Short mmCIF file of C-alpha atoms and ligand atoms in Angstrom, two decimals:
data_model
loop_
_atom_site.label_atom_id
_atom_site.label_comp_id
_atom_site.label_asym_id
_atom_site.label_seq_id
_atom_site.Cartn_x
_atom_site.Cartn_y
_atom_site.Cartn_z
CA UNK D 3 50.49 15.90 -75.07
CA UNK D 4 48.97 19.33 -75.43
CA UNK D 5 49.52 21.14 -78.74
CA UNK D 6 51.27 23.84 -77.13
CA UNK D 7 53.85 21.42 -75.57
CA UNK D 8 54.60 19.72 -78.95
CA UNK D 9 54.85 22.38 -80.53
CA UNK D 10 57.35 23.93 -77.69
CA UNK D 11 58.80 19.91 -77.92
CA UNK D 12 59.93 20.26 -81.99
CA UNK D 13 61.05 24.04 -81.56
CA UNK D 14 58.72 25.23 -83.73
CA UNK D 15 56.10 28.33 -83.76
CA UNK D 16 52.56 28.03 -84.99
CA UNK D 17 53.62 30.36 -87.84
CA UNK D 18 56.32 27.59 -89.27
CA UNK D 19 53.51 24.87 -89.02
CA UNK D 20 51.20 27.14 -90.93
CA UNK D 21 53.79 27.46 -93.40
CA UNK D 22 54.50 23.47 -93.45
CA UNK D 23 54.43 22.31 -97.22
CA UNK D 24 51.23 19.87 -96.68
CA UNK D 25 48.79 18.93 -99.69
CA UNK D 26 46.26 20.81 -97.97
CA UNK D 27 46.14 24.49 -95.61
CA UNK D 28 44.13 22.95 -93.23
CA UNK D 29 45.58 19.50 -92.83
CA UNK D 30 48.55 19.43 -90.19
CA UNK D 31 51.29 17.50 -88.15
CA UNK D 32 50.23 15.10 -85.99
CA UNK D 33 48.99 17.25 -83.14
CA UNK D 34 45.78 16.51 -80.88
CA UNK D 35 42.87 19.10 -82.24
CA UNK D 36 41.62 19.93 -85.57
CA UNK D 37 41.63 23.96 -86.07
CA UNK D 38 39.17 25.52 -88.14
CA UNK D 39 40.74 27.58 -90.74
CA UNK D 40 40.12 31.22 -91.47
CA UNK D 41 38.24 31.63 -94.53
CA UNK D 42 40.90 32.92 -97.50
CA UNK D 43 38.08 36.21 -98.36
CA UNK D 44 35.88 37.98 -96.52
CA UNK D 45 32.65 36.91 -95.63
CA UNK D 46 30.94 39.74 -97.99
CA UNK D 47 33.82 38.92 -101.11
CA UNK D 48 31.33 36.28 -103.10
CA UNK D 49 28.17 39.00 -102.86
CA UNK D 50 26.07 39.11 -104.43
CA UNK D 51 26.34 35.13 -105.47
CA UNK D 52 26.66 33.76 -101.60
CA UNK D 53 25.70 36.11 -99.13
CA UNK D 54 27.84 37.28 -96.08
CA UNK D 55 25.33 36.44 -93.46
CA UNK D 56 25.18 33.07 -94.90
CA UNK D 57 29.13 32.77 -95.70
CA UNK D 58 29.61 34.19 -91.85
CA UNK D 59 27.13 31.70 -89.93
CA UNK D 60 27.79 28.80 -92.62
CA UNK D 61 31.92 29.20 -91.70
CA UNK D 62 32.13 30.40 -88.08
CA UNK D 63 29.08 28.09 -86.85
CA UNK D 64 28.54 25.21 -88.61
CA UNK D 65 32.19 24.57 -90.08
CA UNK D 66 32.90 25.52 -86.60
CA UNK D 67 30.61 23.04 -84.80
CA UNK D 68 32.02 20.04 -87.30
CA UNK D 69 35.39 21.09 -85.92
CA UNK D 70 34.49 21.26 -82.15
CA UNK D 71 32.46 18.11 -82.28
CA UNK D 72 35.34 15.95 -83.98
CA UNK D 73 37.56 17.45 -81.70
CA UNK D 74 35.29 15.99 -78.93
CA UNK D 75 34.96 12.58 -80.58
CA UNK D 76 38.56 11.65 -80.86
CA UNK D 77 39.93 13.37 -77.19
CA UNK D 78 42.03 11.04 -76.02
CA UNK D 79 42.14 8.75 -78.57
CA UNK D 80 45.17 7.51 -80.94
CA UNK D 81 42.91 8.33 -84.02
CA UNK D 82 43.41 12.41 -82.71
CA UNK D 83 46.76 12.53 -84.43
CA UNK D 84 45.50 11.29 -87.67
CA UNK D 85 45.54 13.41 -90.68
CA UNK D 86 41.79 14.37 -91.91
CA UNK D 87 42.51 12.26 -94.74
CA UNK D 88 43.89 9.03 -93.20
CA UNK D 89 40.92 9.65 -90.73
CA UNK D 90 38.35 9.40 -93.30
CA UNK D 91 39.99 6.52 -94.84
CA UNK D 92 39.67 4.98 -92.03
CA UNK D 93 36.49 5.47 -90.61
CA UNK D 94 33.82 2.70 -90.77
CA UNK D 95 30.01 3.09 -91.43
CA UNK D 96 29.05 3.00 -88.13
CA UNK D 97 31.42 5.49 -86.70
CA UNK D 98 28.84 8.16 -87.17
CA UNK D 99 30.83 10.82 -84.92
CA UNK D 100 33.83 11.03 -86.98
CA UNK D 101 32.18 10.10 -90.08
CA UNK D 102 29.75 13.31 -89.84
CA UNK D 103 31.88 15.94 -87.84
CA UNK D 104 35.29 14.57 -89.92
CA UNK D 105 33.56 14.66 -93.07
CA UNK D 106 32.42 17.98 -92.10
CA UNK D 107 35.76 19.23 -91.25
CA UNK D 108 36.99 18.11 -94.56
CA UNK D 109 34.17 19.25 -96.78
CA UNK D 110 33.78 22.47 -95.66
CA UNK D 111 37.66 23.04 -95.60
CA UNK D 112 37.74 22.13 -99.58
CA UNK D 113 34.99 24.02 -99.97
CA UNK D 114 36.13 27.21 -98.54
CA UNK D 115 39.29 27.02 -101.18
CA UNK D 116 37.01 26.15 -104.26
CA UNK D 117 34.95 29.58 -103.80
CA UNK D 118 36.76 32.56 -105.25
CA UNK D 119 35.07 36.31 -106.26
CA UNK D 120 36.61 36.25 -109.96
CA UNK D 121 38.90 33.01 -111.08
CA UNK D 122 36.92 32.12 -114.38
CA UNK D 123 36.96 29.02 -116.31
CA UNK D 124 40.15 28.61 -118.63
CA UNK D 125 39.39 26.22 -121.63
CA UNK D 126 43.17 26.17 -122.13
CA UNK D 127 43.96 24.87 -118.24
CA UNK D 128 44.95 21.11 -118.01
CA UNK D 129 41.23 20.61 -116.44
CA UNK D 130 39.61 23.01 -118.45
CA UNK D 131 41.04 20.72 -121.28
CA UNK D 132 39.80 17.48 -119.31
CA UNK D 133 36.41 19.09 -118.61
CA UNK D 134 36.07 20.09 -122.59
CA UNK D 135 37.34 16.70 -123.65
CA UNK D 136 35.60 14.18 -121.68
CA UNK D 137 32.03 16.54 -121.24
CA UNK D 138 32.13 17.97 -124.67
CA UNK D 139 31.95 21.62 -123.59
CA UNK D 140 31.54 23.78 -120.46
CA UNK D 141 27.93 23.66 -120.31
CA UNK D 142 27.59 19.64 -121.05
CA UNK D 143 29.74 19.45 -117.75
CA UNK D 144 27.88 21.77 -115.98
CA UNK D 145 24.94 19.98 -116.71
CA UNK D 146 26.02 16.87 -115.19
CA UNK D 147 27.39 18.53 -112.13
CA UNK D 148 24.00 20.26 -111.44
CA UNK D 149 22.42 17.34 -112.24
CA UNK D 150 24.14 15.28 -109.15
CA UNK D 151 23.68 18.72 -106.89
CA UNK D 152 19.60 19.23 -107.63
CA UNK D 153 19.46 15.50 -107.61
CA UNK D 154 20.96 14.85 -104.25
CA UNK D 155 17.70 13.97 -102.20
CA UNK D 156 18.09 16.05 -98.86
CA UNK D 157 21.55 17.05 -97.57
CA UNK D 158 24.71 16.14 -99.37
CA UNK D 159 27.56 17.20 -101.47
CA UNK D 160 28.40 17.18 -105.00
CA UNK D 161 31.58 16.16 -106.65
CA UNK D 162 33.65 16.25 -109.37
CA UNK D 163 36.79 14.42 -109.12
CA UNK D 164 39.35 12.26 -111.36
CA UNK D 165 41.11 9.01 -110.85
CA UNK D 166 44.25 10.37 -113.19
CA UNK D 167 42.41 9.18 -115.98
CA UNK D 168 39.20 10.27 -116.35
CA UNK D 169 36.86 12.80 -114.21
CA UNK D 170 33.63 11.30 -112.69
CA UNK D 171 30.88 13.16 -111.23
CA UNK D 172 28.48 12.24 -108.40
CA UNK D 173 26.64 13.17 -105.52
CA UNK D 174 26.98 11.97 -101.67
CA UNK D 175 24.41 12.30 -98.31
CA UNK D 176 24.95 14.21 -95.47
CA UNK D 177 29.00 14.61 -94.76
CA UNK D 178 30.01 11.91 -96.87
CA UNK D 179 33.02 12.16 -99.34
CA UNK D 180 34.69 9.73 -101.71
CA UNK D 181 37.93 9.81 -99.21
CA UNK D 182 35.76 7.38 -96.95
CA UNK D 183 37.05 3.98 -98.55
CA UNK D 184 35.77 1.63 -96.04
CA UNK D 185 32.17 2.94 -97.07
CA UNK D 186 32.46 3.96 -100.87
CA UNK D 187 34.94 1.47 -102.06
CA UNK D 188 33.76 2.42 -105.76
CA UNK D 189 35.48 5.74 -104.76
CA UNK D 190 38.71 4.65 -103.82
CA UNK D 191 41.74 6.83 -105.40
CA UNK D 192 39.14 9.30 -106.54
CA UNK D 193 40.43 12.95 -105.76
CA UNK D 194 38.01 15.55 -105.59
CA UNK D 195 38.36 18.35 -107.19
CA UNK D 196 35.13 20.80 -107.17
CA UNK D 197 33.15 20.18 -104.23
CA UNK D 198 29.13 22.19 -104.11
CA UNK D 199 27.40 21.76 -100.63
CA UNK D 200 23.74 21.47 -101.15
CA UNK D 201 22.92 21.48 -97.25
CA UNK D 202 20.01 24.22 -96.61
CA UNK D 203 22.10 25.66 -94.78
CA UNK D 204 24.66 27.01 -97.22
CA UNK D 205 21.69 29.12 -98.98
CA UNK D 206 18.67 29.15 -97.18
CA UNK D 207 18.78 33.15 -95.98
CA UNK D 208 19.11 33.80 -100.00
CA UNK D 209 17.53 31.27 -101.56
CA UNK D 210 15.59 29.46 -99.60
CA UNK D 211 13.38 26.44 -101.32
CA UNK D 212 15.44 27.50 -104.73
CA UNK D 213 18.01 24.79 -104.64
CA UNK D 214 18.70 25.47 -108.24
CA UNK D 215 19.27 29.45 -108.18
CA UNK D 216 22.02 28.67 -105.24
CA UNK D 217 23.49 25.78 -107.47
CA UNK D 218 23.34 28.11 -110.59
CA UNK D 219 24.61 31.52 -108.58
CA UNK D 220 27.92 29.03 -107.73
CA UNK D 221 29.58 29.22 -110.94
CA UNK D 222 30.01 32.59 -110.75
CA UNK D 223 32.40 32.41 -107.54
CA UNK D 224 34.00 28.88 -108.63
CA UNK D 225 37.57 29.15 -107.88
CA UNK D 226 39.20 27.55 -111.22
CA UNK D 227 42.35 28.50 -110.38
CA UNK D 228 42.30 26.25 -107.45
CA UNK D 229 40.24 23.53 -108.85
CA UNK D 230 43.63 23.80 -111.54
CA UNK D 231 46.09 23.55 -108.72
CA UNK D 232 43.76 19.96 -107.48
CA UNK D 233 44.20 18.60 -110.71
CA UNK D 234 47.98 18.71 -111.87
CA UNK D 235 48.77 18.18 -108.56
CA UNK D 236 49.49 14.68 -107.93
MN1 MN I 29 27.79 23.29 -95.05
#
């Protein structure tokens, strides 16, 4: 069933799925393609920190391509009604499309929410508490995060996430998250929280070789009030 006829089939209009209370924007009903969201800023709104050029080609081509790609993978197949979340769950080592482009999907999609121009740290949040507590201070935590971003050999991800208990910080390769159970089992019932993309292509244009300026220049657009929102919410 096309998307159009489901939606037609349930009575419904894109605008009241958009509005649909689901854990995450760009998650969705059980309909046959993954959509790539629009970014919640302009492309030019984290200047000087992330450029546009590299905000505009990093969303609307390589988010885009993860999107279109994963879309291709699962045509046809039972798997295209998943959500992104039971998808990665469910995905195996070897199934390298979904695995890459569904990882992709999901990354970048976190990502995009994470990245705010002014939503500073708050000591006195519930995570800014957790941070302080378990990390000793701000900086300790920082640290540690940049640590597992400038340490990630070649492409990959960094993470911060919590269990309900405590927070935990590591890095993955390439499109890999800790939703993928069946491959990081050490993960499982880890929800991330603050996600960094250390691909070259999120700062290249800017920053080229200089791994560490780009990881640096991203706590000035971290979005704390969302990272806030991740963490209370169950
Ligand atoms: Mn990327």
């Amino acid at each position: 069933m096309k998307k159009r006829d489901f939606l037609k089939t349930l009575g419904l209009t894109a605008a009241a799925v958009t509005l649909s209370p689901l854990a995450n924007a760009w998650d969705r009903p059980a309909v046959d393609e993954f959509t790539l969201p629009p970014l919640p800023y302009a492309y030019d709104a984290l200047e000087p920190h992330f450029d546009k050029m590299t905000m505009e080609i990093h969303h609307s081509r390589h988010h885009k391509g993860y999107v279109t790609k994963l879309n291709e993978a699962l045509a046809g197949k039972p798997q295209a009604s998943m959500t992104i979340e039971k998808l990665l769950a469910a995905v195996k080592p070897d199934e390298l499309a979904v695995r890459n482009n569904g990882g992709g999907h999901f990354n970048h999609s976190l990502f995009w929410t994470l990245l705010a121009p002014s939503s500073p740290f708050v000591a006195t949040s519930k995570v800014g508490a957790a941070i302080i507590g378990q990390f000793g201070s701000l900086e300790a935590f920082q640290k540690t995060f940049v640590g597992a971003a400038t340490g990630q050999f070649g492409s990959g991800w960094a993470w911060l996430v919590t269990d309900g208990k405590k927070l935990s910080v590591f890095g993955t390769p390439n499109q890999d998250n800790p939703l993928m159970a069946k491959i990081y089992p050490q993960y499982k019932n880890q929800r991330p929280l603050l996600a960094l993309d250390v691909w070259e292509h999120a700062y290249y244009l800017k920053y080229q070789n200089k791994r560490a300026d780009y990881v640096a220049a991203f706590w000035n657009v971290v979005n704390w009030a969302e990272v806030e929102k991740r963490f209370v919410t169950k």
